[in-house]
mmCIF file of the C-alpha atoms, coordinates in Angstrom:
data_MODEL
# 
_entry.id   MODEL 
# 
loop_
_atom_site.group_PDB 
_atom_site.id 
_atom_site.type_symbol 
_atom_site.label_atom_id 
_atom_site.label_alt_id 
_atom_site.label_comp_id 
_atom_site.label_asym_id 
_atom_site.label_entity_id 
_atom_site.label_seq_id 
_atom_site.pdbx_PDB_ins_code 
_atom_site.Cartn_x 
_atom_site.Cartn_y 
_atom_site.Cartn_z 
_atom_site.occupancy 
_atom_site.B_iso_or_equiv 
_atom_site.pdbx_formal_charge 
_atom_site.auth_seq_id 
_atom_site.auth_comp_id 
_atom_site.auth_asym_id 
_atom_site.auth_atom_id 
_atom_site.pdbx_PDB_model_num 
ATOM 1   C CA . MET A 1 1   ? 28.955 89.377  102.055 1.00 0.00 ? 1   MET A CA 1 
ATOM 2   C CA . LYS A 1 2   ? 32.142 87.482  101.165 1.00 0.00 ? 2   LYS A CA 1 
ATOM 3   C CA . LYS A 1 3   ? 33.327 90.372  98.978  1.00 0.00 ? 3   LYS A CA 1 
ATOM 4   C CA . ILE A 1 4   ? 32.688 92.915  101.755 1.00 0.00 ? 4   ILE A CA 1 
ATOM 5   C CA . PHE A 1 5   ? 34.733 90.886  104.222 1.00 0.00 ? 5   PHE A CA 1 
ATOM 6   C CA . SER A 1 6   ? 37.587 90.567  101.693 1.00 0.00 ? 6   SER A CA 1 
ATOM 7   C CA . VAL A 1 7   ? 37.669 94.343  101.387 1.00 0.00 ? 7   VAL A CA 1 
ATOM 8   C CA . PHE A 1 8   ? 37.357 94.646  105.160 1.00 0.00 ? 8   PHE A CA 1 
ATOM 9   C CA . ILE A 1 9   ? 40.457 92.517  105.789 1.00 0.00 ? 9   ILE A CA 1 
ATOM 10  C CA . LEU A 1 10  ? 42.394 94.375  103.097 1.00 0.00 ? 10  LEU A CA 1 
ATOM 11  C CA . THR A 1 11  ? 42.030 97.612  105.048 1.00 0.00 ? 11  THR A CA 1 
ATOM 12  C CA . LEU A 1 12  ? 43.444 95.917  108.117 1.00 0.00 ? 12  LEU A CA 1 
ATOM 13  C CA . PHE A 1 13  ? 46.530 94.722  106.296 1.00 0.00 ? 13  PHE A CA 1 
ATOM 14  C CA . LEU A 1 14  ? 47.249 98.049  104.674 1.00 0.00 ? 14  LEU A CA 1 
ATOM 15  C CA . MET A 1 15  ? 46.894 99.837  107.997 1.00 0.00 ? 15  MET A CA 1 
ATOM 16  C CA . LEU A 1 16  ? 49.460 97.518  109.569 1.00 0.00 ? 16  LEU A CA 1 
ATOM 17  C CA . VAL A 1 17  ? 51.879 97.855  106.648 1.00 0.00 ? 17  VAL A CA 1 
ATOM 18  C CA . LEU A 1 18  ? 51.753 101.611 106.539 1.00 0.00 ? 18  LEU A CA 1 
ATOM 19  C CA . ALA A 1 19  ? 52.025 101.875 110.319 1.00 0.00 ? 19  ALA A CA 1 
ATOM 20  C CA . GLY A 1 20  ? 55.132 99.672  110.266 1.00 0.00 ? 20  GLY A CA 1 
ATOM 21  C CA . GLY A 1 21  ? 53.428 96.685  111.898 1.00 0.00 ? 21  GLY A CA 1 
ATOM 22  C CA . ILE A 1 22  ? 54.140 94.379  108.949 1.00 0.00 ? 22  ILE A CA 1 
ATOM 23  C CA . GLN A 1 23  ? 57.486 94.103  107.213 1.00 0.00 ? 23  GLN A CA 1 
ATOM 24  C CA . ALA A 1 24  ? 57.549 94.686  103.467 1.00 0.00 ? 24  ALA A CA 1 
ATOM 25  C CA . SER A 1 25  ? 58.100 91.787  101.058 1.00 0.00 ? 25  SER A CA 1 
ATOM 26  C CA . GLU A 1 26  ? 56.549 89.198  103.370 1.00 0.00 ? 26  GLU A CA 1 
ATOM 27  C CA . ARG A 1 27  ? 53.438 87.134  102.792 1.00 0.00 ? 27  ARG A CA 1 
ATOM 28  C CA . TYR A 1 28  ? 50.637 87.141  105.335 1.00 0.00 ? 28  TYR A CA 1 
ATOM 29  C CA . LEU A 1 29  ? 47.243 85.556  105.563 1.00 0.00 ? 29  LEU A CA 1 
ATOM 30  C CA . PHE A 1 30  ? 44.226 86.999  107.350 1.00 0.00 ? 30  PHE A CA 1 
ATOM 31  C CA . ARG A 1 31  ? 41.364 84.725  108.366 1.00 0.00 ? 31  ARG A CA 1 
ATOM 32  C CA . ASN A 1 32  ? 37.819 85.267  109.518 1.00 0.00 ? 32  ASN A CA 1 
ATOM 33  C CA . ASP A 1 33  ? 34.742 83.040  109.507 1.00 0.00 ? 33  ASP A CA 1 
ATOM 34  C CA . LEU A 1 34  ? 34.077 83.638  105.805 1.00 0.00 ? 34  LEU A CA 1 
ATOM 35  C CA . ILE A 1 35  ? 37.372 83.903  103.925 1.00 0.00 ? 35  ILE A CA 1 
ATOM 36  C CA . ASP A 1 36  ? 41.144 83.461  103.986 1.00 0.00 ? 36  ASP A CA 1 
ATOM 37  C CA . LEU A 1 37  ? 43.083 86.274  102.317 1.00 0.00 ? 37  LEU A CA 1 
ATOM 38  C CA . GLU A 1 38  ? 46.822 86.170  101.520 1.00 0.00 ? 38  GLU A CA 1 
ATOM 39  C CA . LEU A 1 39  ? 48.649 89.457  100.995 1.00 0.00 ? 39  LEU A CA 1 
ATOM 40  C CA . LEU A 1 40  ? 52.109 90.543  99.863  1.00 0.00 ? 40  LEU A CA 1 
ATOM 41  C CA . TYR A 1 41  ? 53.399 94.126  100.112 1.00 0.00 ? 41  TYR A CA 1 
ATOM 42  C CA . VAL A 1 42  ? 56.420 94.628  97.858  1.00 0.00 ? 42  VAL A CA 1 
ATOM 43  C CA . ASP A 1 43  ? 57.989 97.236  95.569  1.00 0.00 ? 43  ASP A CA 1 
ATOM 44  C CA . GLY A 1 44  ? 55.274 99.791  96.254  1.00 0.00 ? 44  GLY A CA 1 
ATOM 45  C CA . LYS A 1 45  ? 52.498 97.338  95.360  1.00 0.00 ? 45  LYS A CA 1 
ATOM 46  C CA . LEU A 1 46  ? 49.981 95.458  97.442  1.00 0.00 ? 46  LEU A CA 1 
ATOM 47  C CA . ILE A 1 47  ? 49.265 91.956  96.127  1.00 0.00 ? 47  ILE A CA 1 
ATOM 48  C CA . ILE A 1 48  ? 45.989 90.413  97.276  1.00 0.00 ? 48  ILE A CA 1 
ATOM 49  C CA . ASN A 1 49  ? 45.189 86.706  96.914  1.00 0.00 ? 49  ASN A CA 1 
ATOM 50  C CA . ASN A 1 50  ? 41.753 85.458  97.997  1.00 0.00 ? 50  ASN A CA 1 
ATOM 51  C CA . GLY A 1 51  ? 42.385 81.881  96.845  1.00 0.00 ? 51  GLY A CA 1 
ATOM 52  C CA . ASP A 1 52  ? 40.702 82.404  93.483  1.00 0.00 ? 52  ASP A CA 1 
ATOM 53  C CA . GLN A 1 53  ? 42.726 85.287  92.039  1.00 0.00 ? 53  GLN A CA 1 
ATOM 54  C CA . GLU A 1 54  ? 45.441 87.821  92.793  1.00 0.00 ? 54  GLU A CA 1 
ATOM 55  C CA . ILE A 1 55  ? 45.120 91.590  92.385  1.00 0.00 ? 55  ILE A CA 1 
ATOM 56  C CA . ALA A 1 56  ? 47.939 94.151  92.510  1.00 0.00 ? 56  ALA A CA 1 
ATOM 57  C CA . LEU A 1 57  ? 47.215 97.677  93.767  1.00 0.00 ? 57  LEU A CA 1 
ATOM 58  C CA . ASP A 1 58  ? 49.626 100.413 92.695  1.00 0.00 ? 58  ASP A CA 1 
ATOM 59  C CA . SER A 1 59  ? 50.956 103.251 94.795  1.00 0.00 ? 59  SER A CA 1 
ATOM 60  C CA . ALA A 1 60  ? 49.267 106.524 93.827  1.00 0.00 ? 60  ALA A CA 1 
ATOM 61  C CA . VAL A 1 61  ? 49.914 110.231 94.409  1.00 0.00 ? 61  VAL A CA 1 
ATOM 62  C CA . SER A 1 62  ? 48.260 111.634 97.526  1.00 0.00 ? 62  SER A CA 1 
ATOM 63  C CA . ALA A 1 63  ? 48.294 115.127 99.039  1.00 0.00 ? 63  ALA A CA 1 
ATOM 64  C CA . SER A 1 64  ? 48.781 113.511 102.446 1.00 0.00 ? 64  SER A CA 1 
ATOM 65  C CA . GLY A 1 65  ? 49.055 109.965 103.729 1.00 0.00 ? 65  GLY A CA 1 
ATOM 66  C CA . ALA A 1 66  ? 49.531 106.928 101.506 1.00 0.00 ? 66  ALA A CA 1 
ATOM 67  C CA . LYS A 1 67  ? 47.288 105.858 98.668  1.00 0.00 ? 67  LYS A CA 1 
ATOM 68  C CA . TYR A 1 68  ? 46.954 102.646 96.620  1.00 0.00 ? 68  TYR A CA 1 
ATOM 69  C CA . GLU A 1 69  ? 44.542 102.035 93.783  1.00 0.00 ? 69  GLU A CA 1 
ATOM 70  C CA . LYS A 1 70  ? 43.542 99.862  90.852  1.00 0.00 ? 70  LYS A CA 1 
ATOM 71  C CA . ASP A 1 71  ? 40.468 100.422 88.705  1.00 0.00 ? 71  ASP A CA 1 
ATOM 72  C CA . ASP A 1 72  ? 37.543 101.032 91.077  1.00 0.00 ? 72  ASP A CA 1 
ATOM 73  C CA . LEU A 1 73  ? 39.455 100.066 94.243  1.00 0.00 ? 73  LEU A CA 1 
ATOM 74  C CA . MET A 1 74  ? 41.281 102.706 96.306  1.00 0.00 ? 74  MET A CA 1 
ATOM 75  C CA . PHE A 1 75  ? 42.857 102.710 99.752  1.00 0.00 ? 75  PHE A CA 1 
ATOM 76  C CA . TRP A 1 76  ? 44.070 105.751 101.677 1.00 0.00 ? 76  TRP A CA 1 
ATOM 77  C CA . SER A 1 77  ? 45.891 105.773 105.019 1.00 0.00 ? 77  SER A CA 1 
ATOM 78  C CA . LYS A 1 78  ? 47.464 108.326 107.332 1.00 0.00 ? 78  LYS A CA 1 
ATOM 79  C CA . GLY A 1 79  ? 48.774 107.476 110.774 1.00 0.00 ? 79  GLY A CA 1 
ATOM 80  C CA . ASN A 1 80  ? 46.268 105.153 112.433 1.00 0.00 ? 80  ASN A CA 1 
ATOM 81  C CA . ASP A 1 81  ? 43.396 106.146 110.146 1.00 0.00 ? 81  ASP A CA 1 
ATOM 82  C CA . GLY A 1 82  ? 42.496 104.155 107.039 1.00 0.00 ? 82  GLY A CA 1 
ATOM 83  C CA . LEU A 1 83  ? 39.793 104.372 104.403 1.00 0.00 ? 83  LEU A CA 1 
ATOM 84  C CA . LEU A 1 84  ? 38.946 101.985 101.583 1.00 0.00 ? 84  LEU A CA 1 
ATOM 85  C CA . GLU A 1 85  ? 36.707 102.951 98.667  1.00 0.00 ? 85  GLU A CA 1 
ATOM 86  C CA . ILE A 1 86  ? 35.343 100.355 96.269  1.00 0.00 ? 86  ILE A CA 1 
ATOM 87  C CA . ARG A 1 87  ? 32.818 101.362 93.611  1.00 0.00 ? 87  ARG A CA 1 
ATOM 88  C CA . GLY A 1 88  ? 31.962 104.458 95.603  1.00 0.00 ? 88  GLY A CA 1 
ATOM 89  C CA . LYS A 1 89  ? 31.379 102.608 98.873  1.00 0.00 ? 89  LYS A CA 1 
ATOM 90  C CA . LEU A 1 90  ? 33.566 103.175 101.948 1.00 0.00 ? 90  LEU A CA 1 
ATOM 91  C CA . VAL A 1 91  ? 34.687 100.385 104.254 1.00 0.00 ? 91  VAL A CA 1 
ATOM 92  C CA . SER A 1 92  ? 36.322 100.812 107.678 1.00 0.00 ? 92  SER A CA 1 
ATOM 93  C CA . PHE A 1 93  ? 38.506 98.364  109.624 1.00 0.00 ? 93  PHE A CA 1 
ATOM 94  C CA . SER A 1 94  ? 38.897 96.514  112.920 1.00 0.00 ? 94  SER A CA 1 
ATOM 95  C CA . ASP A 1 95  ? 41.629 94.422  114.555 1.00 0.00 ? 95  ASP A CA 1 
ATOM 96  C CA . GLU A 1 96  ? 42.244 90.975  113.085 1.00 0.00 ? 96  GLU A CA 1 
ATOM 97  C CA . LYS A 1 97  ? 44.808 88.269  113.880 1.00 0.00 ? 97  LYS A CA 1 
ATOM 98  C CA . ILE A 1 98  ? 47.601 87.476  111.395 1.00 0.00 ? 98  ILE A CA 1 
ATOM 99  C CA . TYR A 1 99  ? 48.119 83.861  110.317 1.00 0.00 ? 99  TYR A CA 1 
ATOM 100 C CA . ASP A 1 100 ? 51.020 82.243  108.522 1.00 0.00 ? 100 ASP A CA 1 
ATOM 101 C CA . SER A 1 101 ? 50.096 81.458  104.907 1.00 0.00 ? 101 SER A CA 1 
ATOM 102 C CA . TRP A 1 102 ? 52.341 78.379  104.823 1.00 0.00 ? 102 TRP A CA 1 
ATOM 103 C CA . GLN A 1 103 ? 50.523 76.931  107.815 1.00 0.00 ? 103 GLN A CA 1 
ATOM 104 C CA . ILE A 1 104 ? 47.144 77.609  106.240 1.00 0.00 ? 104 ILE A CA 1 
ATOM 105 C CA . ALA A 1 105 ? 48.256 75.926  103.003 1.00 0.00 ? 105 ALA A CA 1 
ATOM 106 C CA . ALA A 1 106 ? 49.205 72.848  105.042 1.00 0.00 ? 106 ALA A CA 1 
ATOM 107 C CA . GLU A 1 107 ? 45.810 72.883  106.746 1.00 0.00 ? 107 GLU A CA 1 
ATOM 108 C CA . ASN A 1 108 ? 44.200 72.999  103.300 1.00 0.00 ? 108 ASN A CA 1 
ATOM 109 C CA . GLY A 1 109 ? 45.977 69.820  102.205 1.00 0.00 ? 109 GLY A CA 1 
ATOM 110 C CA . VAL A 1 110 ? 48.975 71.279  100.367 1.00 0.00 ? 110 VAL A CA 1 
ATOM 111 C CA . ASP A 1 111 ? 52.078 69.081  100.696 1.00 0.00 ? 111 ASP A CA 1 
ATOM 112 C CA . PHE A 1 112 ? 54.651 71.325  99.014  1.00 0.00 ? 112 PHE A CA 1 
ATOM 113 C CA . ARG A 1 113 ? 54.617 75.073  98.422  1.00 0.00 ? 113 ARG A CA 1 
ATOM 114 C CA . ALA A 1 114 ? 57.073 77.358  96.613  1.00 0.00 ? 114 ALA A CA 1 
ATOM 115 C CA . VAL A 1 115 ? 57.239 81.084  95.910  1.00 0.00 ? 115 VAL A CA 1 
ATOM 116 C CA . GLY A 1 116 ? 59.213 83.371  93.640  1.00 0.00 ? 116 GLY A CA 1 
ATOM 117 C CA . ASN A 1 117 ? 59.534 86.998  92.611  1.00 0.00 ? 117 ASN A CA 1 
ATOM 118 C CA . GLU A 1 118 ? 59.829 89.322  89.604  1.00 0.00 ? 118 GLU A CA 1 
ATOM 119 C CA . PRO A 1 119 ? 57.024 88.802  88.850  1.00 0.00 ? 119 PRO A CA 1 
ATOM 120 C CA . GLY A 1 120 ? 55.451 87.269  91.936  1.00 0.00 ? 120 GLY A CA 1 
ATOM 121 C CA . TRP A 1 121 ? 54.336 83.640  91.659  1.00 0.00 ? 121 TRP A CA 1 
ATOM 122 C CA . HIS A 1 122 ? 53.625 80.605  93.787  1.00 0.00 ? 122 HIS A CA 1 
ATOM 123 C CA . VAL A 1 123 ? 52.995 76.914  93.214  1.00 0.00 ? 123 VAL A CA 1 
ATOM 124 C CA . GLU A 1 124 ? 51.266 74.335  95.399  1.00 0.00 ? 124 GLU A CA 1 
ATOM 125 C CA . ILE A 1 125 ? 51.430 70.541  95.085  1.00 0.00 ? 125 ILE A CA 1 
ATOM 126 C CA . ARG A 1 126 ? 48.993 68.058  96.632  1.00 0.00 ? 126 ARG A CA 1 
ATOM 127 C CA . ASP A 1 127 ? 49.620 64.305  96.968  1.00 0.00 ? 127 ASP A CA 1 
ATOM 128 C CA . ASP A 1 128 ? 52.104 64.321  94.054  1.00 0.00 ? 128 ASP A CA 1 
ATOM 129 C CA . ALA A 1 129 ? 48.946 64.399  91.936  1.00 0.00 ? 129 ALA A CA 1 
ATOM 130 C CA . GLU A 1 130 ? 47.715 67.986  91.598  1.00 0.00 ? 130 GLU A CA 1 
ATOM 131 C CA . VAL A 1 131 ? 49.550 71.254  90.890  1.00 0.00 ? 131 VAL A CA 1 
ATOM 132 C CA . LYS A 1 132 ? 48.301 74.825  91.147  1.00 0.00 ? 132 LYS A CA 1 
ATOM 133 C CA . PHE A 1 133 ? 50.475 77.565  89.653  1.00 0.00 ? 133 PHE A CA 1 
ATOM 134 C CA . VAL A 1 134 ? 49.698 81.278  90.005  1.00 0.00 ? 134 VAL A CA 1 
ATOM 135 C CA . GLY A 1 135 ? 52.012 83.653  88.116  1.00 0.00 ? 135 GLY A CA 1 
ATOM 136 C CA . ASP A 1 136 ? 52.521 87.323  87.376  1.00 0.00 ? 136 ASP A CA 1 
ATOM 137 C CA . TYR A 1 137 ? 50.553 88.453  90.426  1.00 0.00 ? 137 TYR A CA 1 
ATOM 138 C CA . GLY A 1 138 ? 47.498 86.460  89.411  1.00 0.00 ? 138 GLY A CA 1 
ATOM 139 C CA . LYS A 1 139 ? 47.405 87.180  85.688  1.00 0.00 ? 139 LYS A CA 1 
ATOM 140 C CA . THR A 1 140 ? 48.222 83.515  85.038  1.00 0.00 ? 140 THR A CA 1 
ATOM 141 C CA . GLU A 1 141 ? 46.613 80.630  86.939  1.00 0.00 ? 141 GLU A CA 1 
ATOM 142 C CA . ILE A 1 142 ? 46.800 76.942  86.085  1.00 0.00 ? 142 ILE A CA 1 
ATOM 143 C CA . GLN A 1 143 ? 45.395 74.088  88.122  1.00 0.00 ? 143 GLN A CA 1 
ATOM 144 C CA . ALA A 1 144 ? 45.899 70.618  86.681  1.00 0.00 ? 144 ALA A CA 1 
ATOM 145 C CA . ARG A 1 145 ? 46.562 66.970  87.409  1.00 0.00 ? 145 ARG A CA 1 
ATOM 146 C CA . VAL A 1 146 ? 50.120 65.630  87.354  1.00 0.00 ? 146 VAL A CA 1 
ATOM 147 C CA . ASN A 1 147 ? 50.724 63.238  84.459  1.00 0.00 ? 147 ASN A CA 1 
ATOM 148 C CA . ASP A 1 148 ? 54.019 61.798  85.663  1.00 0.00 ? 148 ASP A CA 1 
ATOM 149 C CA . VAL A 1 149 ? 56.639 62.229  88.404  1.00 0.00 ? 149 VAL A CA 1 
ATOM 150 C CA . TRP A 1 150 ? 60.375 61.574  88.163  1.00 0.00 ? 150 TRP A CA 1 
ATOM 151 C CA . ILE A 1 151 ? 62.083 60.929  91.512  1.00 0.00 ? 151 ILE A CA 1 
ATOM 152 C CA . GLY A 1 152 ? 65.866 61.229  91.857  1.00 0.00 ? 152 GLY A CA 1 
ATOM 153 C CA . PRO A 1 153 ? 68.056 58.403  93.208  1.00 0.00 ? 153 PRO A CA 1 
ATOM 154 C CA . ALA A 1 154 ? 68.150 59.902  96.733  1.00 0.00 ? 154 ALA A CA 1 
ATOM 155 C CA . GLY A 1 155 ? 64.405 60.489  96.751  1.00 0.00 ? 155 GLY A CA 1 
ATOM 156 C CA . ASP A 1 156 ? 64.732 64.258  97.320  1.00 0.00 ? 156 ASP A CA 1 
ATOM 157 C CA . ASP A 1 157 ? 64.761 65.718  93.817  1.00 0.00 ? 157 ASP A CA 1 
ATOM 158 C CA . LYS A 1 158 ? 61.572 65.532  91.772  1.00 0.00 ? 158 LYS A CA 1 
ATOM 159 C CA . ILE A 1 159 ? 60.203 66.573  88.410  1.00 0.00 ? 159 ILE A CA 1 
ATOM 160 C CA . TYR A 1 160 ? 56.445 66.894  87.960  1.00 0.00 ? 160 TYR A CA 1 
ATOM 161 C CA . TYR A 1 161 ? 55.186 66.668  84.380  1.00 0.00 ? 161 TYR A CA 1 
ATOM 162 C CA . ILE A 1 162 ? 51.895 68.443  83.738  1.00 0.00 ? 162 ILE A CA 1 
ATOM 163 C CA . ASP A 1 163 ? 49.985 68.289  80.477  1.00 0.00 ? 163 ASP A CA 1 
ATOM 164 C CA . SER A 1 164 ? 47.057 70.634  81.062  1.00 0.00 ? 164 SER A CA 1 
ATOM 165 C CA . PRO A 1 165 ? 44.546 71.680  78.377  1.00 0.00 ? 165 PRO A CA 1 
ATOM 166 C CA . ALA A 1 166 ? 46.175 75.124  78.403  1.00 0.00 ? 166 ALA A CA 1 
ATOM 167 C CA . VAL A 1 167 ? 49.889 74.273  78.344  1.00 0.00 ? 167 VAL A CA 1 
ATOM 168 C CA . LYS A 1 168 ? 52.481 71.621  79.068  1.00 0.00 ? 168 LYS A CA 1 
ATOM 169 C CA . PHE A 1 169 ? 54.969 72.454  81.825  1.00 0.00 ? 169 PHE A CA 1 
ATOM 170 C CA . GLN A 1 170 ? 57.236 70.963  84.472  1.00 0.00 ? 170 GLN A CA 1 
ATOM 171 C CA . VAL A 1 171 ? 57.806 71.730  88.133  1.00 0.00 ? 171 VAL A CA 1 
ATOM 172 C CA . ILE A 1 172 ? 61.357 70.847  89.211  1.00 0.00 ? 172 ILE A CA 1 
ATOM 173 C CA . LEU A 1 173 ? 62.310 70.418  92.886  1.00 0.00 ? 173 LEU A CA 1 
ATOM 174 C CA . ILE A 1 174 ? 66.030 70.345  93.728  1.00 0.00 ? 174 ILE A CA 1 
ATOM 175 C CA . LYS A 1 175 ? 67.226 69.695  97.286  1.00 0.00 ? 175 LYS A CA 1 
ATOM 176 C CA . LYS A 1 176 ? 69.430 72.788  97.454  1.00 0.00 ? 176 LYS A CA 1 
ATOM 177 C CA . GLN A 1 177 ? 69.050 75.858  99.635  1.00 0.00 ? 177 GLN A CA 1 
ATOM 178 C CA . TYR A 1 178 ? 67.358 78.868  98.094  1.00 0.00 ? 178 TYR A CA 1 
ATOM 179 C CA . ILE A 1 179 ? 67.346 82.362  99.623  1.00 0.00 ? 179 ILE A CA 1 
ATOM 180 C CA . ASP A 1 180 ? 64.247 84.409  98.824  1.00 0.00 ? 180 ASP A CA 1 
ATOM 181 C CA . THR A 1 181 ? 65.386 87.560  97.007  1.00 0.00 ? 181 THR A CA 1 
ATOM 182 C CA . MET A 1 182 ? 62.699 89.687  98.671  1.00 0.00 ? 182 MET A CA 1 
ATOM 183 C CA . THR A 1 183 ? 62.479 88.422  102.251 1.00 0.00 ? 183 THR A CA 1 
ATOM 184 C CA . GLY A 1 184 ? 65.885 86.766  102.768 1.00 0.00 ? 184 GLY A CA 1 
ATOM 185 C CA . GLU A 1 185 ? 64.121 83.617  103.973 1.00 0.00 ? 185 GLU A CA 1 
ATOM 186 C CA . LYS A 1 186 ? 66.133 80.407  103.532 1.00 0.00 ? 186 LYS A CA 1 
ATOM 187 C CA . LEU A 1 187 ? 64.192 77.575  101.901 1.00 0.00 ? 187 LEU A CA 1 
ATOM 188 C CA . PRO A 1 188 ? 65.489 74.003  101.553 1.00 0.00 ? 188 PRO A CA 1 
ATOM 189 C CA . TYR A 1 189 ? 64.458 73.495  97.918  1.00 0.00 ? 189 TYR A CA 1 
ATOM 190 C CA . GLN A 1 190 ? 65.203 75.334  94.721  1.00 0.00 ? 190 GLN A CA 1 
ATOM 191 C CA . VAL A 1 191 ? 62.182 75.227  92.434  1.00 0.00 ? 191 VAL A CA 1 
ATOM 192 C CA . ARG A 1 192 ? 61.950 75.852  88.707  1.00 0.00 ? 192 ARG A CA 1 
ATOM 193 C CA . ILE A 1 193 ? 58.754 76.115  86.688  1.00 0.00 ? 193 ILE A CA 1 
ATOM 194 C CA . ILE A 1 194 ? 59.461 75.380  83.028  1.00 0.00 ? 194 ILE A CA 1 
ATOM 195 C CA . PHE A 1 195 ? 57.009 76.494  80.352  1.00 0.00 ? 195 PHE A CA 1 
ATOM 196 C CA . PRO A 1 196 ? 57.613 76.226  76.570  1.00 0.00 ? 196 PRO A CA 1 
ATOM 197 C CA . ASN A 1 197 ? 58.609 79.904  76.265  1.00 0.00 ? 197 ASN A CA 1 
ATOM 198 C CA . GLU A 1 198 ? 59.552 80.977  79.784  1.00 0.00 ? 198 GLU A CA 1 
ATOM 199 C CA . SER A 1 199 ? 60.688 79.738  83.181  1.00 0.00 ? 199 SER A CA 1 
ATOM 200 C CA . TYR A 1 200 ? 60.497 80.802  86.819  1.00 0.00 ? 200 TYR A CA 1 
ATOM 201 C CA . THR A 1 201 ? 62.932 80.207  89.673  1.00 0.00 ? 201 THR A CA 1 
ATOM 202 C CA . GLY A 1 202 ? 62.162 80.328  93.379  1.00 0.00 ? 202 GLY A CA 1 
ATOM 203 C CA . GLY A 1 203 ? 62.258 78.338  96.578  1.00 0.00 ? 203 GLY A CA 1 
ATOM 204 C CA . GLY A 1 204 ? 59.966 76.125  98.584  1.00 0.00 ? 204 GLY A CA 1 
ATOM 205 C CA . ARG A 1 205 ? 59.532 73.469  101.213 1.00 0.00 ? 205 ARG A CA 1 
ATOM 206 C CA . PHE A 1 206 ? 57.395 70.525  102.219 1.00 0.00 ? 206 PHE A CA 1 
ATOM 207 C CA . LEU A 1 207 ? 54.692 71.438  104.696 1.00 0.00 ? 207 LEU A CA 1 
ATOM 208 C CA . SER A 1 208 ? 54.628 68.219  106.691 1.00 0.00 ? 208 SER A CA 1 
# 
């Protein structure tokens, strides 16, 4: 049932995007009684995040309308009509309210959230004690306890040191404005995620 509702909400989002109701390169979150689903439409891809993983659907050739697909998932839309096919089963759509994903993160106990692009990633911090990083549109996901926190003299800048079983990394918060390269949104903190062989740069803010 949960999977069917995830697919159900996906059709709603794609219909709104393709009809011009949702601006590209913005994150949205749809909610019903069973599941919260965050979505990002950018660079011809649809990124779906159900809280456990992220999936990217690619734009595909269609004789008419717009089509997105990945493996056994396909969505087709033309005008106000939409059709989703998953493993040979078709799912229709109905109206659903749009919620702000930052607000939902706050409601779920997240204190600080940051996002970045190319490839898409986000990080969430709870109580200065737990970090969740999702990178490369869901291909990488790390959730771990914070081992140590450095706080700058003014109390604004922070460095979180994480030593997870998978990898050691740092999350650096700098109190300096960052402009999202996709949406143009201005965020009060620059954020860097430093891994042994790569790093990510984006922007974020405290949610309370």
